[in-house]
Amino acid sequence: MLPRMLGPRVHPRSGRPLRPRRLAAVALAIGALFLIALQAASAGALRTSGKPDGVGRLYALEPQVFAAINDLRRAQGLAPLRLSRALSLAADEHSFSMAEHGYFEHSSLDGAPFSKRVRAFYATGARRWSVGENLVWASPGLSAQRVLDLWLASPPHRATLLSPAWRDVGLGAVRAVAGGVYGGRVVTILTADFGVRR
């Protein structure tokens, strides 16, 4: 939230009018806070998208992870993946749900397997389809390189990341103050849904 100035300019402790030097110092401090808030907003690091209060989508992280995944796959002699809007919607929904309800599972909140959740977005009109999913969270944040390092250090996540079967990927990254398994911390949660359909 950007700082606002309301009411008379008074010293916060004495209630007396501020002297010009103090007034200048306060104005500089407020200006610095305003610039910090403005830089954070313009960087696009955290923007809300009509989802639950306190949960914001990390628009900047998703393309960074997408590029890092494809760089890694090319280096391994694998075909790069296409960014899928359908898989991104599925991934986004899951990341928001985990942040809002404080759980960290491939299963949906109601216990349904992730494939059922993804099917609603991705399998429309496909004769055959297959999906895989990688999840990661950290407090307070993640970089694209950190995401890949964590997945590559885990054999099942590495296998999903480097499967030659996939053609598409969707990403959903959020930041929230989350309860449950996150313990009320500021966390970054990322869901990556990988898929192929014919």
PDB file of C-alpha atoms in Angstrom:
ATOM      1  CA  MET A   1       0.000   0.000   0.000  1.00  0.00           C
ATOM      2  CA  LEU A   2       1.309   3.430  -0.886  1.00  0.00           C
ATOM      3  CA  PRO A   3       1.733   5.761   2.096  1.00  0.00           C
ATOM      4  CA  ARG A   4      -0.842   8.524   2.510  1.00  0.00           C
ATOM      5  CA  MET A   5      -0.534  11.806   4.381  1.00  0.00           C
ATOM      6  CA  LEU A   6      -3.679  12.839   6.252  1.00  0.00           C
ATOM      7  CA  GLY A   7      -4.353  15.513   8.857  1.00  0.00           C
ATOM      8  CA  PRO A   8      -2.034  18.232  10.202  1.00  0.00           C
ATOM      9  CA  ARG A   9       1.728  17.891  10.021  1.00  0.00           C
ATOM     10  CA  VAL A  10       2.635  17.218  13.627  1.00  0.00           C
ATOM     11  CA  HIS A  11       5.457  15.501  15.446  1.00  0.00           C
ATOM     12  CA  PRO A  12       4.276  11.950  16.145  1.00  0.00           C
ATOM     13  CA  ARG A  13       5.190  12.098  19.866  1.00  0.00           C
ATOM     14  CA  SER A  14       4.728  15.676  21.097  1.00  0.00           C
ATOM     15  CA  GLY A  15       1.831  16.801  18.955  1.00  0.00           C
ATOM     16  CA  ARG A  16       3.666  20.076  18.291  1.00  0.00           C
ATOM     17  CA  PRO A  17       3.964  21.468  14.767  1.00  0.00           C
ATOM     18  CA  LEU A  18       7.042  20.191  12.932  1.00  0.00           C
ATOM     19  CA  ARG A  19       9.974  22.513  12.434  1.00  0.00           C
ATOM     20  CA  PRO A  20      11.194  22.993   8.854  1.00  0.00           C
ATOM     21  CA  ARG A  21      14.193  20.616   9.336  1.00  0.00           C
ATOM     22  CA  ARG A  22      12.033  17.891  10.804  1.00  0.00           C
ATOM     23  CA  LEU A  23       9.397  18.499   8.176  1.00  0.00           C
ATOM     24  CA  ALA A  24      12.056  18.039   5.463  1.00  0.00           C
ATOM     25  CA  ALA A  25      13.313  14.825   7.119  1.00  0.00           C
ATOM     26  CA  VAL A  26       9.791  13.433   7.355  1.00  0.00           C
ATOM     27  CA  ALA A  27       9.100  14.399   3.742  1.00  0.00           C
ATOM     28  CA  LEU A  28      12.303  12.619   2.637  1.00  0.00           C
ATOM     29  CA  ALA A  29      11.400   9.503   4.620  1.00  0.00           C
ATOM     30  CA  ILE A  30       7.899   9.417   3.148  1.00  0.00           C
ATOM     31  CA  GLY A  31       9.322  10.035  -0.310  1.00  0.00           C
ATOM     32  CA  ALA A  32      11.747   7.125   0.117  1.00  0.00           C
ATOM     33  CA  LEU A  33       8.899   4.833   1.218  1.00  0.00           C
ATOM     34  CA  PHE A  34       6.844   5.980  -1.749  1.00  0.00           C
ATOM     35  CA  LEU A  35       9.700   5.195  -4.175  1.00  0.00           C
ATOM     36  CA  ILE A  36      10.235   1.742  -2.679  1.00  0.00           C
ATOM     37  CA  ALA A  37       6.519   0.969  -2.982  1.00  0.00           C
ATOM     38  CA  LEU A  38       6.427   2.348  -6.514  1.00  0.00           C
ATOM     39  CA  GLN A  39       9.443   0.271  -7.589  1.00  0.00           C
ATOM     40  CA  ALA A  40       7.880  -2.896  -6.172  1.00  0.00           C
ATOM     41  CA  ALA A  41       4.612  -2.181  -7.959  1.00  0.00           C
ATOM     42  CA  SER A  42       6.256  -1.333 -11.280  1.00  0.00           C
ATOM     43  CA  ALA A  43       8.459  -4.419 -11.171  1.00  0.00           C
ATOM     44  CA  GLY A  44       5.282  -6.475 -11.350  1.00  0.00           C
ATOM     45  CA  ALA A  45       6.605  -8.856  -8.724  1.00  0.00           C
ATOM     46  CA  LEU A  46       3.272  -9.214  -6.982  1.00  0.00           C
ATOM     47  CA  ARG A  47      -0.078  -8.369  -8.466  1.00  0.00           C
ATOM     48  CA  THR A  48      -3.430  -9.596  -7.274  1.00  0.00           C
ATOM     49  CA  SER A  49      -5.760 -11.173  -9.786  1.00  0.00           C
ATOM     50  CA  GLY A  50      -9.173 -11.365  -8.173  1.00  0.00           C
ATOM     51  CA  LYS A  51      -8.207 -14.282  -5.968  1.00  0.00           C
ATOM     52  CA  PRO A  52      -8.422 -14.573  -2.163  1.00  0.00           C
ATOM     53  CA  ASP A  53      -7.217 -11.639  -0.078  1.00  0.00           C
ATOM     54  CA  GLY A  54      -3.518 -11.772   0.721  1.00  0.00           C
ATOM     55  CA  VAL A  55      -2.625 -14.049  -2.210  1.00  0.00           C
ATOM     56  CA  GLY A  56      -1.007 -12.495  -5.269  1.00  0.00           C
ATOM     57  CA  ARG A  57       0.161 -13.958  -8.529  1.00  0.00           C
ATOM     58  CA  LEU A  58       3.875 -13.623  -9.301  1.00  0.00           C
ATOM     59  CA  TYR A  59       3.747 -12.657 -12.956  1.00  0.00           C
ATOM     60  CA  ALA A  60       7.503 -12.067 -13.185  1.00  0.00           C
ATOM     61  CA  LEU A  61       8.568 -15.514 -11.920  1.00  0.00           C
ATOM     62  CA  GLU A  62       6.532 -17.602 -14.359  1.00  0.00           C
ATOM     63  CA  PRO A  63       8.300 -16.568 -17.609  1.00  0.00           C
ATOM     64  CA  GLN A  64      11.672 -16.856 -15.873  1.00  0.00           C
ATOM     65  CA  VAL A  65      10.934 -20.458 -14.855  1.00  0.00           C
ATOM     66  CA  PHE A  66       9.542 -21.213 -18.317  1.00  0.00           C
ATOM     67  CA  ALA A  67      12.756 -19.961 -19.968  1.00  0.00           C
ATOM     68  CA  ALA A  68      14.928 -21.856 -17.461  1.00  0.00           C
ATOM     69  CA  ILE A  69      13.027 -25.103 -18.098  1.00  0.00           C
ATOM     70  CA  ASN A  70      13.494 -24.789 -21.852  1.00  0.00           C
ATOM     71  CA  ASP A  71      17.166 -23.840 -21.527  1.00  0.00           C
ATOM     72  CA  LEU A  72      17.722 -26.951 -19.422  1.00  0.00           C
ATOM     73  CA  ARG A  73      15.789 -29.196 -21.807  1.00  0.00           C
ATOM     74  CA  ARG A  74      17.729 -27.895 -24.816  1.00  0.00           C
ATOM     75  CA  ALA A  75      21.003 -28.493 -22.966  1.00  0.00           C
ATOM     76  CA  GLN A  76      19.862 -32.085 -22.369  1.00  0.00           C
ATOM     77  CA  GLY A  77      18.993 -32.578 -26.067  1.00  0.00           C
ATOM     78  CA  LEU A  78      15.239 -32.440 -25.392  1.00  0.00           C
ATOM     79  CA  ALA A  79      12.588 -30.524 -27.290  1.00  0.00           C
ATOM     80  CA  PRO A  80      11.581 -27.221 -25.672  1.00  0.00           C
ATOM     81  CA  LEU A  81       8.048 -26.970 -24.309  1.00  0.00           C
ATOM     82  CA  ARG A  82       5.243 -24.674 -25.433  1.00  0.00           C
ATOM     83  CA  LEU A  83       3.547 -22.508 -22.845  1.00  0.00           C
ATOM     84  CA  SER A  84      -0.007 -23.787 -22.503  1.00  0.00           C
ATOM     85  CA  ARG A  85      -2.759 -21.433 -21.373  1.00  0.00           C
ATOM     86  CA  ALA A  86      -4.896 -24.409 -20.319  1.00  0.00           C
ATOM     87  CA  LEU A  87      -2.146 -25.914 -18.162  1.00  0.00           C
ATOM     88  CA  SER A  88      -1.302 -22.468 -16.768  1.00  0.00           C
ATOM     89  CA  LEU A  89      -4.920 -22.017 -15.645  1.00  0.00           C
ATOM     90  CA  ALA A  90      -4.823 -25.415 -13.917  1.00  0.00           C
ATOM     91  CA  ALA A  91      -1.482 -24.636 -12.256  1.00  0.00           C
ATOM     92  CA  ASP A  92      -2.617 -21.168 -11.202  1.00  0.00           C
ATOM     93  CA  GLU A  93      -5.802 -22.506  -9.620  1.00  0.00           C
ATOM     94  CA  HIS A  94      -3.847 -25.092  -7.628  1.00  0.00           C
ATOM     95  CA  SER A  95      -1.228 -22.650  -6.350  1.00  0.00           C
ATOM     96  CA  PHE A  96      -3.943 -20.255  -5.180  1.00  0.00           C
ATOM     97  CA  SER A  97      -5.852 -23.084  -3.490  1.00  0.00           C
ATOM     98  CA  MET A  98      -2.764 -24.304  -1.630  1.00  0.00           C
ATOM     99  CA  ALA A  99      -1.953 -20.775  -0.451  1.00  0.00           C
ATOM    100  CA  GLU A 100      -5.516 -20.023   0.606  1.00  0.00           C
ATOM    101  CA  HIS A 101      -6.074 -23.313   2.460  1.00  0.00           C
ATOM    102  CA  GLY A 102      -2.566 -23.945   3.804  1.00  0.00           C
ATOM    103  CA  TYR A 103      -1.798 -27.329   2.248  1.00  0.00           C
ATOM    104  CA  PHE A 104       0.936 -28.599  -0.061  1.00  0.00           C
ATOM    105  CA  GLU A 105      -0.122 -31.653  -2.068  1.00  0.00           C
ATOM    106  CA  HIS A 106      -0.563 -32.748  -5.656  1.00  0.00           C
ATOM    107  CA  SER A 107      -4.125 -33.690  -4.737  1.00  0.00           C
ATOM    108  CA  SER A 108      -6.743 -30.972  -4.818  1.00  0.00           C
ATOM    109  CA  LEU A 109      -8.300 -29.645  -1.623  1.00  0.00           C
ATOM    110  CA  ASP A 110     -11.139 -32.175  -1.920  1.00  0.00           C
ATOM    111  CA  GLY A 111      -8.640 -35.052  -2.216  1.00  0.00           C
ATOM    112  CA  ALA A 112      -9.125 -35.572  -5.964  1.00  0.00           C
ATOM    113  CA  PRO A 113      -5.976 -36.520  -7.891  1.00  0.00           C
ATOM    114  CA  PHE A 114      -4.242 -33.722  -9.774  1.00  0.00           C
ATOM    115  CA  SER A 115      -5.071 -35.380 -13.109  1.00  0.00           C
ATOM    116  CA  LYS A 116      -8.786 -34.768 -12.466  1.00  0.00           C
ATOM    117  CA  ARG A 117      -8.122 -31.067 -11.834  1.00  0.00           C
ATOM    118  CA  VAL A 118      -5.932 -30.725 -14.924  1.00  0.00           C
ATOM    119  CA  ARG A 119      -8.382 -32.708 -17.100  1.00  0.00           C
ATOM    120  CA  ALA A 120     -11.004 -29.961 -16.756  1.00  0.00           C
ATOM    121  CA  PHE A 121      -8.629 -27.467 -18.376  1.00  0.00           C
ATOM    122  CA  TYR A 122      -6.399 -29.500 -20.685  1.00  0.00           C
ATOM    123  CA  ALA A 123      -8.075 -32.679 -21.960  1.00  0.00           C
ATOM    124  CA  THR A 124     -10.924 -31.036 -23.874  1.00  0.00           C
ATOM    125  CA  GLY A 125     -11.198 -32.637 -27.307  1.00  0.00           C
ATOM    126  CA  ALA A 126      -8.075 -34.798 -26.920  1.00  0.00           C
ATOM    127  CA  ARG A 127      -8.252 -38.508 -27.791  1.00  0.00           C
ATOM    128  CA  ARG A 128      -5.207 -39.259 -25.626  1.00  0.00           C
ATOM    129  CA  TRP A 129      -3.473 -37.086 -23.078  1.00  0.00           C
ATOM    130  CA  SER A 130      -1.025 -37.351 -20.215  1.00  0.00           C
ATOM    131  CA  VAL A 131       0.078 -34.922 -17.508  1.00  0.00           C
ATOM    132  CA  GLY A 132       2.729 -34.600 -14.827  1.00  0.00           C
ATOM    133  CA  GLU A 133       3.165 -32.056 -12.072  1.00  0.00           C
ATOM    134  CA  ASN A 134       6.000 -30.543 -10.062  1.00  0.00           C
ATOM    135  CA  LEU A 135       5.431 -28.364  -7.006  1.00  0.00           C
ATOM    136  CA  VAL A 136       7.787 -26.225  -4.951  1.00  0.00           C
ATOM    137  CA  TRP A 137       7.501 -23.637  -2.197  1.00  0.00           C
ATOM    138  CA  ALA A 138       9.924 -21.551  -0.193  1.00  0.00           C
ATOM    139  CA  SER A 139       9.832 -18.703   2.265  1.00  0.00           C
ATOM    140  CA  PRO A 140       9.870 -15.920   1.371  1.00  0.00           C
ATOM    141  CA  GLY A 141      10.796 -16.261  -2.304  1.00  0.00           C
ATOM    142  CA  LEU A 142      12.194 -18.339  -5.140  1.00  0.00           C
ATOM    143  CA  SER A 143      14.291 -17.614  -8.193  1.00  0.00           C
ATOM    144  CA  ALA A 144      13.989 -19.598 -11.412  1.00  0.00           C
ATOM    145  CA  GLN A 145      17.416 -21.142 -10.799  1.00  0.00           C
ATOM    146  CA  ARG A 146      16.466 -22.165  -7.257  1.00  0.00           C
ATOM    147  CA  VAL A 147      13.303 -23.836  -8.585  1.00  0.00           C
ATOM    148  CA  LEU A 148      15.338 -25.900 -11.063  1.00  0.00           C
ATOM    149  CA  ASP A 149      18.011 -26.737  -8.476  1.00  0.00           C
ATOM    150  CA  LEU A 150      15.386 -28.084  -6.069  1.00  0.00           C
ATOM    151  CA  TRP A 151      13.654 -30.148  -8.748  1.00  0.00           C
ATOM    152  CA  LEU A 152      16.900 -31.522 -10.163  1.00  0.00           C
ATOM    153  CA  ALA A 153      17.995 -32.634  -6.674  1.00  0.00           C
ATOM    154  CA  SER A 154      14.863 -34.803  -6.354  1.00  0.00           C
ATOM    155  CA  PRO A 155      14.810 -37.880  -8.669  1.00  0.00           C
ATOM    156  CA  PRO A 156      11.004 -37.926  -9.197  1.00  0.00           C
ATOM    157  CA  HIS A 157      10.881 -34.187  -9.918  1.00  0.00           C
ATOM    158  CA  ARG A 158      13.907 -34.444 -12.184  1.00  0.00           C
ATOM    159  CA  ALA A 159      12.245 -37.267 -14.138  1.00  0.00           C
ATOM    160  CA  THR A 160       9.108 -35.171 -14.661  1.00  0.00           C
ATOM    161  CA  LEU A 161      11.096 -32.090 -15.644  1.00  0.00           C
ATOM    162  CA  LEU A 162      13.234 -33.971 -18.175  1.00  0.00           C
ATOM    163  CA  SER A 163      10.650 -36.361 -19.621  1.00  0.00           C
ATOM    164  CA  PRO A 164      10.859 -36.412 -23.430  1.00  0.00           C
ATOM    165  CA  ALA A 165       7.113 -37.134 -23.582  1.00  0.00           C
ATOM    166  CA  TRP A 166       5.983 -33.611 -22.703  1.00  0.00           C
ATOM    167  CA  ARG A 167       5.106 -30.984 -25.302  1.00  0.00           C
ATOM    168  CA  ASP A 168       3.416 -28.350 -23.115  1.00  0.00           C
ATOM    169  CA  VAL A 169       3.859 -26.736 -19.716  1.00  0.00           C
ATOM    170  CA  GLY A 170       1.790 -24.379 -17.592  1.00  0.00           C
ATOM    171  CA  LEU A 171       2.995 -22.436 -14.572  1.00  0.00           C
ATOM    172  CA  GLY A 172       1.221 -20.816 -11.642  1.00  0.00           C
ATOM    173  CA  ALA A 173       3.282 -18.880  -9.092  1.00  0.00           C
ATOM    174  CA  VAL A 174       1.831 -17.055  -6.095  1.00  0.00           C
ATOM    175  CA  ARG A 175       3.073 -15.250  -3.011  1.00  0.00           C
ATOM    176  CA  ALA A 176       1.021 -15.170   0.172  1.00  0.00           C
ATOM    177  CA  VAL A 177       1.039 -15.028   3.918  1.00  0.00           C
ATOM    178  CA  ALA A 178      -0.200 -18.591   4.313  1.00  0.00           C
ATOM    179  CA  GLY A 179      -1.280 -20.672   7.276  1.00  0.00           C
ATOM    180  CA  GLY A 180      -1.466 -24.439   7.643  1.00  0.00           C
ATOM    181  CA  VAL A 181       1.743 -26.182   6.615  1.00  0.00           C
ATOM    182  CA  TYR A 182       3.302 -22.784   5.837  1.00  0.00           C
ATOM    183  CA  GLY A 183       3.052 -21.624   9.456  1.00  0.00           C
ATOM    184  CA  GLY A 184       1.794 -18.112   8.749  1.00  0.00           C
ATOM    185  CA  ARG A 185       4.932 -17.176   6.809  1.00  0.00           C
ATOM    186  CA  VAL A 186       5.299 -15.226   3.594  1.00  0.00           C
ATOM    187  CA  VAL A 187       5.720 -17.967   1.019  1.00  0.00           C
ATOM    188  CA  THR A 188       6.144 -18.395  -2.715  1.00  0.00           C
ATOM    189  CA  ILE A 189       4.349 -21.415  -4.174  1.00  0.00           C
ATOM    190  CA  LEU A 190       4.856 -22.652  -7.727  1.00  0.00           C
ATOM    191  CA  THR A 191       2.901 -25.323  -9.588  1.00  0.00           C
ATOM    192  CA  ALA A 192       4.189 -26.607 -12.933  1.00  0.00           C
ATOM    193  CA  ASP A 193       1.853 -28.822 -14.970  1.00  0.00           C
ATOM    194  CA  PHE A 194       3.447 -30.705 -17.870  1.00  0.00           C
ATOM    195  CA  GLY A 195       1.389 -32.309 -20.593  1.00  0.00           C
ATOM    196  CA  VAL A 196       0.967 -33.901 -23.985  1.00  0.00           C
ATOM    197  CA  ARG A 197      -2.258 -34.465 -25.895  1.00  0.00           C
ATOM    198  CA  ARG A 198      -3.137 -35.996 -29.226  1.00  0.00           C
TER     199      ARG A 198
END
